[in-house]
mmCIF file of C-alpha atoms in Angstrom:
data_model
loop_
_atom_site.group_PDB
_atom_site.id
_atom_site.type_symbol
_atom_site.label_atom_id
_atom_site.label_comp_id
_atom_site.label_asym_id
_atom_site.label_seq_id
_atom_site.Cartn_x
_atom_site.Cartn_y
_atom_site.Cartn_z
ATOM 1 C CA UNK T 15 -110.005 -24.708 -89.006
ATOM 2 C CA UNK T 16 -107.052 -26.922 -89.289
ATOM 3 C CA UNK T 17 -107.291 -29.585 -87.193
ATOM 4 C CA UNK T 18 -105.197 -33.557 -86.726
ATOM 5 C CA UNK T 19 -106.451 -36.506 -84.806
ATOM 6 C CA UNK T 20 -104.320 -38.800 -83.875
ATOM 7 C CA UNK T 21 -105.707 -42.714 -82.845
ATOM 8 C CA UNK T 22 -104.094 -46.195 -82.405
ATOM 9 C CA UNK T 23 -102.198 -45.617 -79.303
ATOM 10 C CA UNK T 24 -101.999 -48.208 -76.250
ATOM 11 C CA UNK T 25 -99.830 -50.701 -74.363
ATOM 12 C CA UNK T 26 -98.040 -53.103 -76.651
ATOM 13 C CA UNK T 27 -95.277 -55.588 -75.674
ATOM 14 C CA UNK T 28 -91.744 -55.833 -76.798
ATOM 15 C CA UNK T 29 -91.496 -57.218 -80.501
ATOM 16 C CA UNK T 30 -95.324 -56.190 -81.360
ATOM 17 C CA UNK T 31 -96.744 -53.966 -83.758
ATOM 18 C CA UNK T 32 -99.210 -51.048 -83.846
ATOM 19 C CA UNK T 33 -100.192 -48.514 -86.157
ATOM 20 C CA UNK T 34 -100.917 -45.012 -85.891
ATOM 21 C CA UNK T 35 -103.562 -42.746 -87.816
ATOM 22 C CA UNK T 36 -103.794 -39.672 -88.316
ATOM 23 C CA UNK T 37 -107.000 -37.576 -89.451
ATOM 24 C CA UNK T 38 -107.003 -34.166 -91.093
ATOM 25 C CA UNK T 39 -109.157 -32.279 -91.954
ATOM 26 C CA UNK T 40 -109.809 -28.319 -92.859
ATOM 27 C CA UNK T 41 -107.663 -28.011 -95.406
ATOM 28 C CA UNK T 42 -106.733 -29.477 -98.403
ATOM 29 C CA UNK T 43 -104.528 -32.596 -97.279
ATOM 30 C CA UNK T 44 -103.423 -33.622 -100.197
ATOM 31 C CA UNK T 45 -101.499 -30.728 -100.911
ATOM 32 C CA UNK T 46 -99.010 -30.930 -97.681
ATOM 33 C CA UNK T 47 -96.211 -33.409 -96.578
ATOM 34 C CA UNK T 48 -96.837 -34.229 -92.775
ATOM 35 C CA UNK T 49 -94.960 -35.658 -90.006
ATOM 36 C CA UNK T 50 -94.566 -37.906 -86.909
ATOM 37 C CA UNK T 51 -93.233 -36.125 -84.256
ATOM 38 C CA UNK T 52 -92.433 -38.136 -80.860
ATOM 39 C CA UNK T 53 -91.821 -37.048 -77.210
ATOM 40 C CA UNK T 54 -90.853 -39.759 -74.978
ATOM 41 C CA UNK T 55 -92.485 -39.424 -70.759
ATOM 42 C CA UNK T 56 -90.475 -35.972 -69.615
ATOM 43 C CA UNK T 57 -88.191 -36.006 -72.208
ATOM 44 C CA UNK T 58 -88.220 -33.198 -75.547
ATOM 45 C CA UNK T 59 -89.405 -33.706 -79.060
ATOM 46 C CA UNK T 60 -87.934 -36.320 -81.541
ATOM 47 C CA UNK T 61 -88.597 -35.943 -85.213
ATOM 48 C CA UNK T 62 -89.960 -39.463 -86.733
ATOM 49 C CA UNK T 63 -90.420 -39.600 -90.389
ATOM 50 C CA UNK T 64 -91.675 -37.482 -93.150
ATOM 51 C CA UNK T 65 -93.632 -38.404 -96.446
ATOM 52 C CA UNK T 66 -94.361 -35.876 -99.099
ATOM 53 C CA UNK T 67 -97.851 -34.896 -100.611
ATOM 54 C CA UNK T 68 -97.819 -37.396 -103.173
ATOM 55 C CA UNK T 69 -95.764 -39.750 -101.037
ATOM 56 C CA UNK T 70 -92.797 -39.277 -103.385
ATOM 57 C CA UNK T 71 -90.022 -38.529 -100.674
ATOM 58 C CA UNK T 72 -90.652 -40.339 -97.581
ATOM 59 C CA UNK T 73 -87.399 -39.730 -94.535
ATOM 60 C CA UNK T 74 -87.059 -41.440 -91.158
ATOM 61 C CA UNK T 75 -85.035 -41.005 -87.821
ATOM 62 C CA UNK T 76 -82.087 -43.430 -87.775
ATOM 63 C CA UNK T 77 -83.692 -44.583 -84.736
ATOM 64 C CA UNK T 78 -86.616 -46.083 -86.402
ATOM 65 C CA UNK T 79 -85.596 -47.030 -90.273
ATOM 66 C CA UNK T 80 -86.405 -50.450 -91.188
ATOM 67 C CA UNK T 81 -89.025 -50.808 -88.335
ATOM 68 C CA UNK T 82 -91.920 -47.871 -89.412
ATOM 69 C CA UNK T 83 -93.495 -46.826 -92.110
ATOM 70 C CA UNK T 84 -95.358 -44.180 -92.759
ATOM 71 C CA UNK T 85 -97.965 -43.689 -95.267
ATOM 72 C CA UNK T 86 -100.746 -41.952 -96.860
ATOM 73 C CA UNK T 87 -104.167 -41.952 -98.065
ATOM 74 C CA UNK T 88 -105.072 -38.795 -99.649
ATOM 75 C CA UNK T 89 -108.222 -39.933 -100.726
ATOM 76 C CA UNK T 90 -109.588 -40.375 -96.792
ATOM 77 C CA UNK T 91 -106.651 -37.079 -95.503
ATOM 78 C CA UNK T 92 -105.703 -39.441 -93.326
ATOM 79 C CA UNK T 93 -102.227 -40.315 -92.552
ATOM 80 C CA UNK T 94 -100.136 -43.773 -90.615
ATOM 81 C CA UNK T 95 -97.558 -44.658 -88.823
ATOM 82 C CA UNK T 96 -96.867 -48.433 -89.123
ATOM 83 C CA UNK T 97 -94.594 -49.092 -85.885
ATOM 84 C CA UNK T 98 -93.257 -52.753 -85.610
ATOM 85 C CA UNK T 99 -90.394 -54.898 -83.839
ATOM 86 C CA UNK T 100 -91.601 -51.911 -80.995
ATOM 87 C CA UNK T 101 -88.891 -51.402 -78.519
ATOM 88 C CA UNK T 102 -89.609 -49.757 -74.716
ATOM 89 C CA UNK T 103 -87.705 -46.508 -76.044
ATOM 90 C CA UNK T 104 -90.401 -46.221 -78.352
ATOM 91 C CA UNK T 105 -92.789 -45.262 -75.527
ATOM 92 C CA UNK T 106 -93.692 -41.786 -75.766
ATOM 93 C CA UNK T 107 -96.843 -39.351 -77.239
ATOM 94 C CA UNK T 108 -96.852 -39.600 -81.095
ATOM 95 C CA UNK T 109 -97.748 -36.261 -82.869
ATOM 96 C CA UNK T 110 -98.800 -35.687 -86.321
ATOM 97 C CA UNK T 111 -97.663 -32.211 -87.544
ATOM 98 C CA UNK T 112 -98.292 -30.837 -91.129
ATOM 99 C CA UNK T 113 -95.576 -29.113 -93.192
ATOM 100 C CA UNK T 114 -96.709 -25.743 -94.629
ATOM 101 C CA UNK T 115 -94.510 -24.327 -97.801
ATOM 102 C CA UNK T 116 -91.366 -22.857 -96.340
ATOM 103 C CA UNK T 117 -92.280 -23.189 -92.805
ATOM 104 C CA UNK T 118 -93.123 -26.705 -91.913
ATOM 105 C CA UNK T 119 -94.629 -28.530 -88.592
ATOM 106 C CA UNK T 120 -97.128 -25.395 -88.500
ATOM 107 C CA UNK T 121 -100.105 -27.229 -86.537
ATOM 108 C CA UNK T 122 -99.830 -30.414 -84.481
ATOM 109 C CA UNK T 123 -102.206 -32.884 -83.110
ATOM 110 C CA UNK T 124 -102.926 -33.588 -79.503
ATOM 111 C CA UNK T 125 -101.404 -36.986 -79.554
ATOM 112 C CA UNK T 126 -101.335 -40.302 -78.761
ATOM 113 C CA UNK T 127 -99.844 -42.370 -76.110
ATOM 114 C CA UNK T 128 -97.914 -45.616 -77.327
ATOM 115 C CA UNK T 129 -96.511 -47.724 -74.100
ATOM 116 C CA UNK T 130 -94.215 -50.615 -75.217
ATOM 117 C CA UNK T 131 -94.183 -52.798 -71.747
ATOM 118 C CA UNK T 132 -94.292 -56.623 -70.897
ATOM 119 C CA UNK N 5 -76.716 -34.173 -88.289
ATOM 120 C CA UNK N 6 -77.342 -30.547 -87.193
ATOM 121 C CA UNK N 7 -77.100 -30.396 -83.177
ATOM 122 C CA UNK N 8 -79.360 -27.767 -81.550
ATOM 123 C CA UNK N 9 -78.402 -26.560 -78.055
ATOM 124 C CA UNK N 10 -80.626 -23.972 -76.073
ATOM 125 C CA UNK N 11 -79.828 -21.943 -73.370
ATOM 126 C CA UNK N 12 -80.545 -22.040 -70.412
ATOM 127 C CA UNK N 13 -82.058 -24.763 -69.404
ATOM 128 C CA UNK N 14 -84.391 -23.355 -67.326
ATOM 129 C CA UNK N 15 -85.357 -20.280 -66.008
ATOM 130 C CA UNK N 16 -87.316 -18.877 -63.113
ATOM 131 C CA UNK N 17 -88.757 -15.456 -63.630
ATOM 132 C CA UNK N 18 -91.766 -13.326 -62.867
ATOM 133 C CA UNK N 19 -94.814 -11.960 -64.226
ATOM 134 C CA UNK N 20 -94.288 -8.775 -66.388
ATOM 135 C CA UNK N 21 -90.064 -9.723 -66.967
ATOM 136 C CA UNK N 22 -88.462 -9.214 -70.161
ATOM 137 C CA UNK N 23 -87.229 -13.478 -71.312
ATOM 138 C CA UNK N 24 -84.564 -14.045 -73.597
ATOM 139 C CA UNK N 25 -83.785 -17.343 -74.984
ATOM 140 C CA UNK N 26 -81.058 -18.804 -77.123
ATOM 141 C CA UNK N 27 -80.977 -21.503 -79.710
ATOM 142 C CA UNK N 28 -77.659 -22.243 -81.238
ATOM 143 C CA UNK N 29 -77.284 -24.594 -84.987
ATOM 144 C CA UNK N 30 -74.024 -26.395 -84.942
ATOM 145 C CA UNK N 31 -73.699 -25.279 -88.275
ATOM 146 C CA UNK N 32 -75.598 -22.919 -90.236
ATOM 147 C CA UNK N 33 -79.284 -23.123 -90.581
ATOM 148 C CA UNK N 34 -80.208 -20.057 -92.545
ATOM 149 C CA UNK N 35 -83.363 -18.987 -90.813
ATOM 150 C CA UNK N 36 -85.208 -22.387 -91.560
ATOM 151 C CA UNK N 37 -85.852 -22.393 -87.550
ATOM 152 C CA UNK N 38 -88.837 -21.916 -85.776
ATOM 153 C CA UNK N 39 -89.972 -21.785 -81.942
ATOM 154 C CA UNK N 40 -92.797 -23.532 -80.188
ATOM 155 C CA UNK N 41 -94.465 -23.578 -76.971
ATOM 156 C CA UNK N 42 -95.604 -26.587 -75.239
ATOM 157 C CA UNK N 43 -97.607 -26.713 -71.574
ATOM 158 C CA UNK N 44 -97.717 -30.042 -69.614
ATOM 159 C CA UNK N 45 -99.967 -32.620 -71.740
ATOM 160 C CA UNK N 46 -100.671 -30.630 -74.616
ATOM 161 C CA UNK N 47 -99.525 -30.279 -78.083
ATOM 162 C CA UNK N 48 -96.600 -28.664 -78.854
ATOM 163 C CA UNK N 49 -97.722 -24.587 -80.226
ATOM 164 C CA UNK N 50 -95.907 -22.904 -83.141
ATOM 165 C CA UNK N 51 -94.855 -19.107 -81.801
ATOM 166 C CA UNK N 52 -92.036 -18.482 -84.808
ATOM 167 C CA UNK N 53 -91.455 -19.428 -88.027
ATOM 168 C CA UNK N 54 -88.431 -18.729 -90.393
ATOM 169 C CA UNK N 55 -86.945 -17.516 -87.135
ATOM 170 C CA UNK N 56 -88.833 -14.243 -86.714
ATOM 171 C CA UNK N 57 -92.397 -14.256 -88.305
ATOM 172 C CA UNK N 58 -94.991 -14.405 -85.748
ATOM 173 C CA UNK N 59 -97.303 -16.775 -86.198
ATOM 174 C CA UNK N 60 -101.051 -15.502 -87.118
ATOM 175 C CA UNK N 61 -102.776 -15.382 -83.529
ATOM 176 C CA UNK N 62 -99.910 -15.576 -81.302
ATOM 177 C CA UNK N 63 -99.051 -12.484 -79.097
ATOM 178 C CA UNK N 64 -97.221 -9.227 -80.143
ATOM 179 C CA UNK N 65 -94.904 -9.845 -77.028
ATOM 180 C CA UNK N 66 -93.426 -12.957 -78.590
ATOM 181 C CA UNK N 67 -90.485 -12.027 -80.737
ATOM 182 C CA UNK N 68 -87.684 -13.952 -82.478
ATOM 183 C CA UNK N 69 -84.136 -12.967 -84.199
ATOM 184 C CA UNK N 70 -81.573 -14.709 -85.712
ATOM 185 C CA UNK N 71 -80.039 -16.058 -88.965
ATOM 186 C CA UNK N 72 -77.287 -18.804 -89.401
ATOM 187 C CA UNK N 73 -76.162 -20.497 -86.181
ATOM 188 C CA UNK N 74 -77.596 -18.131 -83.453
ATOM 189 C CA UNK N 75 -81.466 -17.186 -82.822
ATOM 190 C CA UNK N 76 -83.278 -15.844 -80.239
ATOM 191 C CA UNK N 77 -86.671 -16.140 -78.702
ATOM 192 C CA UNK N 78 -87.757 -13.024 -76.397
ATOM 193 C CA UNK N 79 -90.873 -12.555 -74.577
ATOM 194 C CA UNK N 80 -91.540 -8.852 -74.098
ATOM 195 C CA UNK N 81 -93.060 -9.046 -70.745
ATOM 196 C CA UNK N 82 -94.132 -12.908 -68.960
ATOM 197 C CA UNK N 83 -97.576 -13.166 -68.350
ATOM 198 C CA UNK N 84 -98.969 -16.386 -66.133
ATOM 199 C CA UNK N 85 -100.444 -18.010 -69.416
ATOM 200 C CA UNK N 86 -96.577 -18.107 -70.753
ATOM 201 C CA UNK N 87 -95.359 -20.360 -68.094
ATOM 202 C CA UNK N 88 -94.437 -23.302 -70.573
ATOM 203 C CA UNK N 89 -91.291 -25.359 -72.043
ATOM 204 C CA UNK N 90 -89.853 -23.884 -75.081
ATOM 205 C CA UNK N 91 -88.283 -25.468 -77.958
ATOM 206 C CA UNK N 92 -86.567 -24.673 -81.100
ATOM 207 C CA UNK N 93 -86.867 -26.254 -84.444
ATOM 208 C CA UNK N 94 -84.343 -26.953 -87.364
ATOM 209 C CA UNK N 95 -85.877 -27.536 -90.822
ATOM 210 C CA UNK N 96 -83.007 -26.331 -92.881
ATOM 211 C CA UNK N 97 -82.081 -30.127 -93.378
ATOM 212 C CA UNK N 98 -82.946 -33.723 -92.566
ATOM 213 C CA UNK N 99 -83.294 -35.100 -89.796
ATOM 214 C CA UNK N 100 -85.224 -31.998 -88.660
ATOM 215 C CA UNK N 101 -84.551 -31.704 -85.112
ATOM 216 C CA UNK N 102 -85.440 -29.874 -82.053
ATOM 217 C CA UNK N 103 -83.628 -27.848 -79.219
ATOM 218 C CA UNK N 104 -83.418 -29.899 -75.562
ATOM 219 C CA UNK N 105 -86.113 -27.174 -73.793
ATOM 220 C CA UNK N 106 -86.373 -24.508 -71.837
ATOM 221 C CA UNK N 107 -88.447 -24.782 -69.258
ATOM 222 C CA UNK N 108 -89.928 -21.417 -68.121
ATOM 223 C CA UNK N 109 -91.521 -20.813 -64.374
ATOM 224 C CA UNK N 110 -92.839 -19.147 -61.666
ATOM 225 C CA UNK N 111 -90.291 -17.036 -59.283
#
């Protein structure tokens, strides 16, 4: 069974940093890109950033380049999401999503909660 | 970037009615779209890949069309479990990005 864990959420203030993990397991990670998905409190779904298998191609939002990073460690299926200079319009549930061949974001986490607040 | 508009917003309808909703690409997407369910606090559920392949497990009642700029997502007849925001999905380039929601409930 497929399944994503996402840890590292919690209240951080304006300018801080925090970083996001993400473990798989139940099939073969290293094989699959994955995502970060984001949905901010009552609002819809916000694609994040992307990083390939082998973490050749990595892609962010406009929203976020030059302040995340995502990475990989195939070796543990785990994947991050480094999030710093954090913003209060970053607040919102953070969801890992794997890509399957042809038909990517097929299974999702259940998310974490990241508040940016003073 | 490609915009994705749904329609309607929201919808109020009944157990056992026939649900259509509408995803439009503001330009054209092939059929690299898929739906999704989501129900307060969870994770967001894949119903529909490459616009009208059911996902494995999901019910027969769930149905999606389309190809290029328009796509549709039809539930065959509501049942309570179905009472959920809907979104579409654009993976035909980046940024990938999602419909606005429709929010499906109780008449």
């Amino acid at each position: 069974e497929v399944q994503l864990v996402e840890s590292g959420g919690g209240l951080v203030k304006p300018g801080g940093s925090l970083r996001l993990s993400c473990a798989a397991s139940g099939f073969t990670f290293s094989s699959y890109s994955m995502n970060w998905v984001r949905q901010a409190p009552g609002k819809g779904l916000e694609w994040v950033s992307s990083i390939s298998s082998s973490s050749s191609y990595i892609y962010y939002a406009d929203s976020v380049k030059g302040r995340f990073t995502i990475s990989r460690d195939n070796a543990k299926n785990s994947l991050y999401l480094q999030m710093n200079s954090l913003r209060a319009e970053d607040t919102a549930v953070y969801y890992c999503a794997r890509d399957a061949v042809g038909a990517p974001f097929d299974y999702w986490g259940q998310g974490t909660l990241v508040t940016v607040s003073s | 970037d490609i915009q994705m508009t749904q329609s309607p917003s929201s919808l109020s309808a009944s157990v056992g009615d026939r649900v259509t909703i509408t995803c439009r690409a503001s330009q054209g997407i092939r059929n690299d779209l898929g739906w999704y369910q989501q129900k307060p606090g969870k994770a967001p559920k894949r119903l529909i890949y490459a616009a009208s392949s059911l996902q494995s497990g999901v019910p027969s009642r769930f149905s999606g069309s389309g190809s290029g700029t328009e796509f549709t997502l039809t539930i065959s007849s509501l049942q309570p479990e179905d009472f959920a925001t809907y979104y579409c999905l654009q993976h035909n380039s980046y940024p990938p990005t999602f419909g606005p929601g429709t929010k499906v409930d109780i008449k």
